[in-house]
Structure formats: structure tokens, C-alpha cells
Amino acid sequence: AYRMPTPAFNMMEGGAHGAGNLDFQEFHIVPASNKTFSASLQIGVEIFMSLEKVLIAKGAVHSTGIEGGFAPNLYTNTDALQLFFETVKDLPYTIGQDIFLGIDAASDFFYTGGKYKIRDRSEPFSTDQMIEYYKEIREKYHVFSIEDGLHEDDWDGWKKMTKELQTSTIIVGDDFLTTNKERVLKAVEQHSCTGIIIKPNQIGTLSETVEVAKIAKDAGWQTIFSHRSGETNDDLIADLAVGCGADYVKFGAPSRGERVVKYNRLLKIESELGI
């Protein structure tokens, strides 16, 4: 049976994708999965427009990053999470009920010398301390998913992070897994995460993409079909996500043509399927 995936909107960008000073690469708004796709898209657009007004009012940089999200100049990564609460206070949505927050830490960007250096603390974090930090922001900000929270080759760290956070947070592998069958099978065996970013042109063929998606689904993972930072106006991935029964899609902010074309295709699919 077909189902529509839930969109995870990249609202703010940092790291290698942003023009500001945030360490984490992406800050997401994720509508509750019980909403229709069209309702979820409306939520994403409304929050995106409201966020721009908040950034302007604060005098923060509000240029956009390469995936369409805003690239604000903030003091800490948690400032970005807090900003979402300010953004929705005049909208009819509640964080932790109607919408949830997610991050793509892309931790390889701030990993050096075996430590994690982010502006939220003067001293670098060890692996254990980084996991504790994620626990704190999960509880305080309703962080629903954490992508690439640790270095891509820290297998022991990923196992521990999954064990300690998986009850209420999706632990998502992107750089950690690279849509690669061998790495996915190893992660399944070691219980190293509970979700996967799937990028067809990362592994190279559609048959390999479908195989990886099936392995992940059989393991009980959440599957998230994703665009790339360098995108085209091709919308095939929207059809592929629905055809493979993706739980979520990550196509960027609800702005810029190469992102919007994919959301528009999902709207059309929703209408065609009547779901």
C-alpha cells in the first residue's frame, strides 16, 4: 500500500552549507507524521516565512544556504533551536505535538584530533560528552532526529549513541552509511543507528538504492530519501520515495526551484493516489 512520506524541511543551515557561524549543517522542522503531505507542506511554508520575519527583526543574517534554508549569524547552535520556538509562537502549531525539530550535525565538519569542537562550549567534547549534549537538547528542544551526530568512523560511539537515545530520537546515518550496502549491513548487525539517509546518486544505481532501502526497512529503520546539496530540477526522487515506501523525505527548504519542484511532485502524487 502506498503512503506519503513526511517532509523534513531544512530551515536553517550552518557548517559547510551555511554562510553564518553555526557548526551544525542543518536544522529541520518535521511535521507530525499523522498529517497529510499537503498539510505538512503548508506548515513548512508558513514556518519558513515566519522564520524570515523573526530573523529580520533580530537583525540576524538571513541570506540562504545552498539548500534554500536561512544561514543566520547566531551565537550558538542551541540559539537556532530556540529560534524555532519564537518563530511558531504566533502560529497555530506546537513544537512537540504538531511539529518536531531535527538536526543534521554533519559532525565530521567540527571533529578534529578525536574531539568535537562546537561553539556551545569553550572546551571540545569527547564522544561521551557529545552524546550527553544530544541528550540535553533532545529533552529541552524536542529534537526528534539526529543525523551524523558522531564521526563517520566512530563505530563504538554510534553504538553507544543509539543505545542511549533511540527510545525517543531517530539516530540517522548519512556520511556514516553513504547509502552503501556493506556499511548498512554492518550498522544493522551492530545496532549502530535507527534511520538512514538514502541518496540514489551517492551509491550510483537505482537497483543498489532499492536494495539498501529494503535492507533498512527489514531492520526496522526509518528511511529518509534525500536530495543532495548540489541539485537539479529533476523530480524523480519524489516518485522513488513513494515507490519505495519512504518514511520521510529531505528535499531542503520550501524555497528555490530545485527544491520546490520535488515538493510539487509529491503534491501531485498525493492527489493522484487520493491519500
mmCIF file of C-alpha atoms in Angstrom:
data_model
loop_
_atom_site.group_PDB
_atom_site.id
_atom_site.type_symbol
_atom_site.label_atom_id
_atom_site.label_comp_id
_atom_site.label_asym_id
_atom_site.label_seq_id
_atom_site.Cartn_x
_atom_site.Cartn_y
_atom_site.Cartn_z
ATOM 1 C CA ALA A 1 0.000 0.000 0.000
ATOM 2 C CA TYR A 2 1.290 3.430 -0.918
ATOM 3 C CA ARG A 3 1.822 6.086 1.703
ATOM 4 C CA MET A 4 3.053 9.657 1.529
ATOM 5 C CA PRO A 5 6.368 10.370 3.240
ATOM 6 C CA THR A 6 6.652 13.096 5.862
ATOM 7 C CA PRO A 7 8.859 16.034 4.803
ATOM 8 C CA ALA A 8 11.778 17.175 6.956
ATOM 9 C CA PHE A 9 12.346 20.806 5.996
ATOM 10 C CA ASN A 10 15.858 22.260 6.207
ATOM 11 C CA MET A 11 15.031 25.693 7.627
ATOM 12 C CA MET A 12 18.479 26.885 8.754
ATOM 13 C CA GLU A 13 21.936 25.966 7.525
ATOM 14 C CA GLY A 14 25.406 26.020 9.020
ATOM 15 C CA GLY A 15 28.616 24.069 8.784
ATOM 16 C CA ALA A 16 29.881 23.590 5.244
ATOM 17 C CA HIS A 17 26.480 24.606 3.803
ATOM 18 C CA GLY A 18 25.881 27.913 5.582
ATOM 19 C CA ALA A 19 27.303 31.391 5.413
ATOM 20 C CA GLY A 20 26.931 32.010 9.143
ATOM 21 C CA ASN A 21 28.781 30.708 12.174
ATOM 22 C CA LEU A 22 26.689 27.653 13.106
ATOM 23 C CA ASP A 23 28.518 24.337 13.455
ATOM 24 C CA PHE A 24 25.615 22.024 12.634
ATOM 25 C CA GLN A 25 24.862 21.713 8.947
ATOM 26 C CA GLU A 26 21.059 21.628 9.028
ATOM 27 C CA PHE A 27 18.215 22.490 11.400
ATOM 28 C CA HIS A 28 14.926 20.819 10.477
ATOM 29 C CA ILE A 29 11.230 21.258 11.089
ATOM 30 C CA VAL A 30 9.416 17.900 10.893
ATOM 31 C CA PRO A 31 5.584 17.929 10.909
ATOM 32 C CA ALA A 32 3.869 15.157 12.854
ATOM 33 C CA SER A 33 3.558 12.018 10.744
ATOM 34 C CA ASN A 34 -0.227 11.840 11.203
ATOM 35 C CA LYS A 35 -0.695 14.895 8.957
ATOM 36 C CA THR A 36 -1.314 14.692 5.237
ATOM 37 C CA PHE A 37 1.540 15.664 2.962
ATOM 38 C CA SER A 38 -0.292 18.760 1.741
ATOM 39 C CA ALA A 39 -0.920 19.896 5.325
ATOM 40 C CA SER A 40 2.740 19.238 6.174
ATOM 41 C CA LEU A 41 3.888 21.315 3.209
ATOM 42 C CA GLN A 42 1.637 24.175 4.285
ATOM 43 C CA ILE A 43 3.156 24.014 7.770
ATOM 44 C CA GLY A 44 6.662 24.106 6.312
ATOM 45 C CA VAL A 45 5.935 27.135 4.128
ATOM 46 C CA GLU A 46 4.249 29.071 6.931
ATOM 47 C CA ILE A 47 7.113 28.447 9.343
ATOM 48 C CA PHE A 48 9.707 29.329 6.715
ATOM 49 C CA MET A 49 8.020 32.680 6.025
ATOM 50 C CA SER A 50 7.606 33.384 9.734
ATOM 51 C CA LEU A 51 11.243 32.494 10.409
ATOM 52 C CA GLU A 52 12.387 35.091 7.896
ATOM 53 C CA LYS A 53 10.439 37.786 9.724
ATOM 54 C CA VAL A 54 11.961 36.751 13.071
ATOM 55 C CA LEU A 55 15.483 36.832 11.645
ATOM 56 C CA ILE A 56 14.934 40.275 10.150
ATOM 57 C CA ALA A 57 13.510 41.581 13.430
ATOM 58 C CA LYS A 58 16.579 40.299 15.288
ATOM 59 C CA GLY A 59 18.992 41.807 12.766
ATOM 60 C CA ALA A 60 20.441 38.365 12.094
ATOM 61 C CA VAL A 61 21.892 37.428 8.741
ATOM 62 C CA HIS A 62 19.081 35.933 6.688
ATOM 63 C CA SER A 63 20.746 35.036 3.428
ATOM 64 C CA THR A 64 20.184 31.466 2.281
ATOM 65 C CA GLY A 65 22.488 28.475 2.167
ATOM 66 C CA ILE A 66 22.911 26.072 -0.717
ATOM 67 C CA GLU A 67 19.793 24.040 0.189
ATOM 68 C CA GLY A 68 17.493 27.039 0.480
ATOM 69 C CA GLY A 69 17.488 27.331 4.272
ATOM 70 C CA PHE A 70 18.436 30.557 6.022
ATOM 71 C CA ALA A 71 22.057 30.992 7.112
ATOM 72 C CA PRO A 72 21.787 33.162 10.240
ATOM 73 C CA ASN A 73 24.642 34.612 12.238
ATOM 74 C CA LEU A 74 23.881 33.294 15.755
ATOM 75 C CA TYR A 75 25.976 32.721 18.858
ATOM 76 C CA THR A 76 25.376 29.011 19.408
ATOM 77 C CA ASN A 77 23.717 26.014 17.798
ATOM 78 C CA THR A 78 21.076 25.928 20.525
ATOM 79 C CA ASP A 79 20.203 29.532 19.631
ATOM 80 C CA ALA A 80 18.980 28.157 16.301
ATOM 81 C CA LEU A 81 16.786 25.604 18.062
ATOM 82 C CA GLN A 82 15.409 28.270 20.394
ATOM 83 C CA LEU A 83 14.620 30.435 17.384
ATOM 84 C CA PHE A 84 12.082 27.862 16.200
ATOM 85 C CA PHE A 85 10.093 28.340 19.404
ATOM 86 C CA GLU A 86 9.992 32.092 18.817
ATOM 87 C CA THR A 87 9.011 31.523 15.199
ATOM 88 C CA VAL A 88 5.948 29.370 15.941
ATOM 89 C CA LYS A 89 4.606 31.271 18.953
ATOM 90 C CA ASP A 90 2.171 33.244 16.771
ATOM 91 C CA LEU A 91 1.339 30.252 14.555
ATOM 92 C CA PRO A 92 -1.254 27.562 15.352
ATOM 93 C CA TYR A 93 1.408 24.883 15.898
ATOM 94 C CA THR A 94 3.025 23.421 18.988
ATOM 95 C CA ILE A 95 6.563 22.012 18.992
ATOM 96 C CA GLY A 96 6.468 18.502 20.395
ATOM 97 C CA GLN A 97 2.910 17.990 19.201
ATOM 98 C CA ASP A 98 2.289 19.331 15.679
ATOM 99 C CA ILE A 99 5.920 19.673 14.698
ATOM 100 C CA PHE A 100 9.271 18.379 15.883
ATOM 101 C CA LEU A 101 12.859 19.516 15.459
ATOM 102 C CA GLY A 102 15.731 17.680 13.841
ATOM 103 C CA ILE A 103 19.402 18.346 13.204
ATOM 104 C CA ASP A 104 21.968 17.183 10.729
ATOM 105 C CA ALA A 105 25.070 17.728 12.814
ATOM 106 C CA ALA A 106 27.403 16.580 9.991
ATOM 107 C CA SER A 107 29.921 16.200 12.800
ATOM 108 C CA ASP A 108 32.891 15.476 10.547
ATOM 109 C CA PHE A 109 32.922 19.255 9.949
ATOM 110 C CA PHE A 110 33.792 20.058 13.584
ATOM 111 C CA TYR A 111 35.643 16.857 14.501
ATOM 112 C CA THR A 112 39.363 17.288 14.959
ATOM 113 C CA GLY A 113 42.010 15.487 16.974
ATOM 114 C CA GLY A 114 39.487 12.957 18.262
ATOM 115 C CA LYS A 115 37.268 15.695 19.767
ATOM 116 C CA TYR A 116 34.154 17.648 18.785
ATOM 117 C CA LYS A 117 34.593 21.424 18.867
ATOM 118 C CA ILE A 118 31.357 23.437 18.757
ATOM 119 C CA ARG A 119 30.680 26.976 19.886
ATOM 120 C CA ASP A 120 28.213 25.886 22.564
ATOM 121 C CA ARG A 121 31.139 25.149 24.893
ATOM 122 C CA SER A 122 34.670 26.510 25.160
ATOM 123 C CA GLU A 123 36.265 23.080 25.614
ATOM 124 C CA PRO A 124 35.973 20.345 22.969
ATOM 125 C CA PHE A 125 33.615 17.425 23.634
ATOM 126 C CA SER A 126 34.692 13.803 23.905
ATOM 127 C CA THR A 127 32.407 11.208 22.312
ATOM 128 C CA ASP A 128 30.653 10.565 25.631
ATOM 129 C CA GLN A 129 30.219 14.281 26.276
ATOM 130 C CA MET A 130 28.817 14.801 22.779
ATOM 131 C CA ILE A 131 26.228 12.092 23.430
ATOM 132 C CA GLU A 132 25.282 13.792 26.713
ATOM 133 C CA TYR A 133 24.916 17.085 24.852
ATOM 134 C CA TYR A 134 22.498 15.423 22.418
ATOM 135 C CA LYS A 135 20.501 14.072 25.359
ATOM 136 C CA GLU A 136 20.183 17.589 26.741
ATOM 137 C CA ILE A 137 18.954 19.179 23.523
ATOM 138 C CA ARG A 138 16.607 16.261 22.914
ATOM 139 C CA GLU A 139 14.850 16.911 26.216
ATOM 140 C CA LYS A 140 14.887 20.710 26.049
ATOM 141 C CA TYR A 141 14.026 21.264 22.397
ATOM 142 C CA HIS A 142 12.075 18.132 21.376
ATOM 143 C CA VAL A 143 14.807 17.085 18.967
ATOM 144 C CA PHE A 144 13.216 14.212 17.087
ATOM 145 C CA SER A 145 16.113 13.148 14.854
ATOM 146 C CA ILE A 146 19.891 13.459 14.970
ATOM 147 C CA GLU A 147 21.774 12.873 11.737
ATOM 148 C CA ASP A 148 25.519 12.159 11.668
ATOM 149 C CA GLY A 149 25.865 13.008 15.337
ATOM 150 C CA LEU A 150 29.320 11.446 15.539
ATOM 151 C CA HIS A 151 32.307 10.976 13.242
ATOM 152 C CA GLU A 152 31.661 8.569 10.379
ATOM 153 C CA ASP A 153 34.222 6.004 11.591
ATOM 154 C CA ASP A 154 33.420 6.103 15.313
ATOM 155 C CA TRP A 155 31.558 2.781 15.276
ATOM 156 C CA ASP A 156 31.722 2.280 19.043
ATOM 157 C CA GLY A 157 30.395 5.785 19.587
ATOM 158 C CA TRP A 158 27.495 5.210 17.210
ATOM 159 C CA LYS A 159 26.534 2.032 19.054
ATOM 160 C CA LYS A 160 26.511 3.863 22.377
ATOM 161 C CA MET A 161 24.632 6.875 20.991
ATOM 162 C CA THR A 162 21.956 4.609 19.522
ATOM 163 C CA LYS A 163 21.591 2.607 22.719
ATOM 164 C CA GLU A 164 21.151 5.716 24.869
ATOM 165 C CA LEU A 165 18.981 7.853 22.556
ATOM 166 C CA GLN A 166 16.931 5.527 20.378
ATOM 167 C CA THR A 167 13.834 5.379 22.575
ATOM 168 C CA SER A 168 12.733 8.899 21.605
ATOM 169 C CA THR A 169 15.098 10.017 18.849
ATOM 170 C CA ILE A 170 15.853 8.661 15.382
ATOM 171 C CA ILE A 171 19.614 8.164 15.064
ATOM 172 C CA VAL A 172 20.235 8.764 11.372
ATOM 173 C CA GLY A 173 23.266 7.785 9.324
ATOM 174 C CA ASP A 174 24.274 9.730 6.216
ATOM 175 C CA ASP A 175 28.063 10.175 5.935
ATOM 176 C CA PHE A 176 28.167 7.222 8.329
ATOM 177 C CA LEU A 177 26.431 4.924 5.834
ATOM 178 C CA THR A 178 26.750 6.621 2.394
ATOM 179 C CA THR A 179 23.842 4.534 1.006
ATOM 180 C CA ASN A 180 26.403 1.715 0.946
ATOM 181 C CA LYS A 181 25.150 -1.846 1.373
ATOM 182 C CA GLU A 182 28.225 -3.100 3.239
ATOM 183 C CA ARG A 183 28.210 -0.254 5.763
ATOM 184 C CA VAL A 184 24.445 -0.614 6.231
ATOM 185 C CA LEU A 185 24.710 -4.346 6.908
ATOM 186 C CA LYS A 186 27.474 -3.703 9.452
ATOM 187 C CA ALA A 187 25.403 -0.990 11.159
ATOM 188 C CA VAL A 188 22.363 -3.290 11.301
ATOM 189 C CA GLU A 189 24.471 -6.046 12.861
ATOM 190 C CA GLN A 190 25.994 -3.682 15.438
ATOM 191 C CA HIS A 191 22.760 -1.757 16.178
ATOM 192 C CA SER A 192 24.537 1.472 15.293
ATOM 193 C CA CYS A 193 21.560 3.591 14.189
ATOM 194 C CA THR A 194 17.808 3.537 13.602
ATOM 195 C CA GLY A 195 17.450 5.599 10.442
ATOM 196 C CA ILE A 196 19.182 6.090 7.111
ATOM 197 C CA ILE A 197 19.570 8.868 4.568
ATOM 198 C CA ILE A 198 19.147 7.355 1.101
ATOM 199 C CA LYS A 199 20.678 9.207 -1.859
ATOM 200 C CA PRO A 200 20.406 7.420 -5.208
ATOM 201 C CA ASN A 201 23.337 9.182 -6.854
ATOM 202 C CA GLN A 202 25.515 8.595 -3.801
ATOM 203 C CA ILE A 203 25.639 4.845 -4.346
ATOM 204 C CA GLY A 204 25.285 5.153 -8.115
ATOM 205 C CA THR A 205 22.436 2.938 -9.362
ATOM 206 C CA LEU A 206 18.714 2.613 -8.734
ATOM 207 C CA SER A 207 18.994 -1.136 -8.107
ATOM 208 C CA GLU A 208 21.544 -0.570 -5.341
ATOM 209 C CA THR A 209 19.380 2.214 -3.909
ATOM 210 C CA VAL A 210 16.316 -0.038 -3.728
ATOM 211 C CA GLU A 211 18.391 -2.852 -2.202
ATOM 212 C CA VAL A 212 19.723 -0.580 0.549
ATOM 213 C CA ALA A 213 16.204 0.727 1.250
ATOM 214 C CA LYS A 214 14.919 -2.827 1.613
ATOM 215 C CA ILE A 215 17.747 -3.820 3.994
ATOM 216 C CA ALA A 216 16.995 -0.769 6.143
ATOM 217 C CA LYS A 217 13.245 -1.430 6.182
ATOM 218 C CA ASP A 218 13.740 -5.086 7.054
ATOM 219 C CA ALA A 219 15.865 -3.928 10.002
ATOM 220 C CA GLY A 220 13.019 -1.705 11.222
ATOM 221 C CA TRP A 221 14.858 1.521 10.413
ATOM 222 C CA GLN A 222 13.271 4.779 9.324
ATOM 223 C CA THR A 223 14.092 5.508 5.668
ATOM 224 C CA ILE A 224 14.669 9.093 4.562
ATOM 225 C CA PHE A 225 15.049 9.721 0.839
ATOM 226 C CA SER A 226 17.204 12.775 0.351
ATOM 227 C CA HIS A 227 18.270 15.313 -2.233
ATOM 228 C CA ARG A 228 21.899 16.433 -2.498
ATOM 229 C CA SER A 229 23.355 19.840 -1.716
ATOM 230 C CA GLY A 230 24.065 20.294 -5.424
ATOM 231 C CA GLU A 231 20.671 19.669 -7.040
ATOM 232 C CA THR A 232 18.889 19.780 -10.375
ATOM 233 C CA ASN A 233 15.229 20.302 -11.223
ATOM 234 C CA ASP A 234 14.727 16.558 -11.730
ATOM 235 C CA ASP A 235 11.872 15.269 -9.554
ATOM 236 C CA LEU A 236 12.396 11.513 -9.965
ATOM 237 C CA ILE A 237 13.395 11.119 -6.317
ATOM 238 C CA ALA A 238 9.864 12.075 -5.237
ATOM 239 C CA ASP A 239 8.409 9.136 -7.185
ATOM 240 C CA LEU A 240 11.186 6.875 -5.941
ATOM 241 C CA ALA A 241 10.499 7.812 -2.321
ATOM 242 C CA VAL A 242 6.806 6.936 -2.595
ATOM 243 C CA GLY A 243 7.502 3.800 -4.617
ATOM 244 C CA CYS A 244 9.961 2.534 -2.003
ATOM 245 C CA GLY A 245 7.683 3.402 0.912
ATOM 246 C CA ALA A 246 9.967 6.051 2.409
ATOM 247 C CA ASP A 247 9.030 7.261 5.883
ATOM 248 C CA TYR A 248 10.479 10.732 5.307
ATOM 249 C CA VAL A 249 11.891 12.898 2.539
ATOM 250 C CA LYS A 250 14.509 15.588 2.884
ATOM 251 C CA PHE A 251 14.404 17.956 -0.078
ATOM 252 C CA GLY A 252 15.644 21.181 1.524
ATOM 253 C CA ALA A 253 13.751 24.341 2.407
ATOM 254 C CA PRO A 254 10.363 25.067 0.811
ATOM 255 C CA SER A 255 12.056 27.594 -1.481
ATOM 256 C CA ARG A 256 14.188 27.648 -4.666
ATOM 257 C CA GLY A 257 13.137 25.843 -7.805
ATOM 258 C CA GLU A 258 15.278 22.725 -7.468
ATOM 259 C CA ARG A 259 13.730 22.044 -4.049
ATOM 260 C CA VAL A 260 10.148 23.170 -4.714
ATOM 261 C CA VAL A 261 9.836 21.026 -7.857
ATOM 262 C CA LYS A 262 10.202 17.905 -5.704
ATOM 263 C CA TYR A 263 7.620 19.043 -3.167
ATOM 264 C CA ASN A 264 5.255 19.916 -6.024
ATOM 265 C CA ARG A 265 5.706 16.438 -7.483
ATOM 266 C CA LEU A 266 4.752 14.909 -4.131
ATOM 267 C CA LEU A 267 1.627 17.082 -4.069
ATOM 268 C CA LYS A 268 0.668 15.719 -7.474
ATOM 269 C CA ILE A 269 1.348 12.118 -6.363
ATOM 270 C CA GLU A 270 -0.800 12.662 -3.277
ATOM 271 C CA SER A 271 -3.626 13.878 -5.497
ATOM 272 C CA GLU A 272 -3.210 11.010 -7.970
ATOM 273 C CA LEU A 273 -3.260 8.376 -5.231
ATOM 274 C CA GLY A 274 -6.056 10.026 -3.270
ATOM 275 C CA ILE A 275 -4.255 9.615 0.053
#
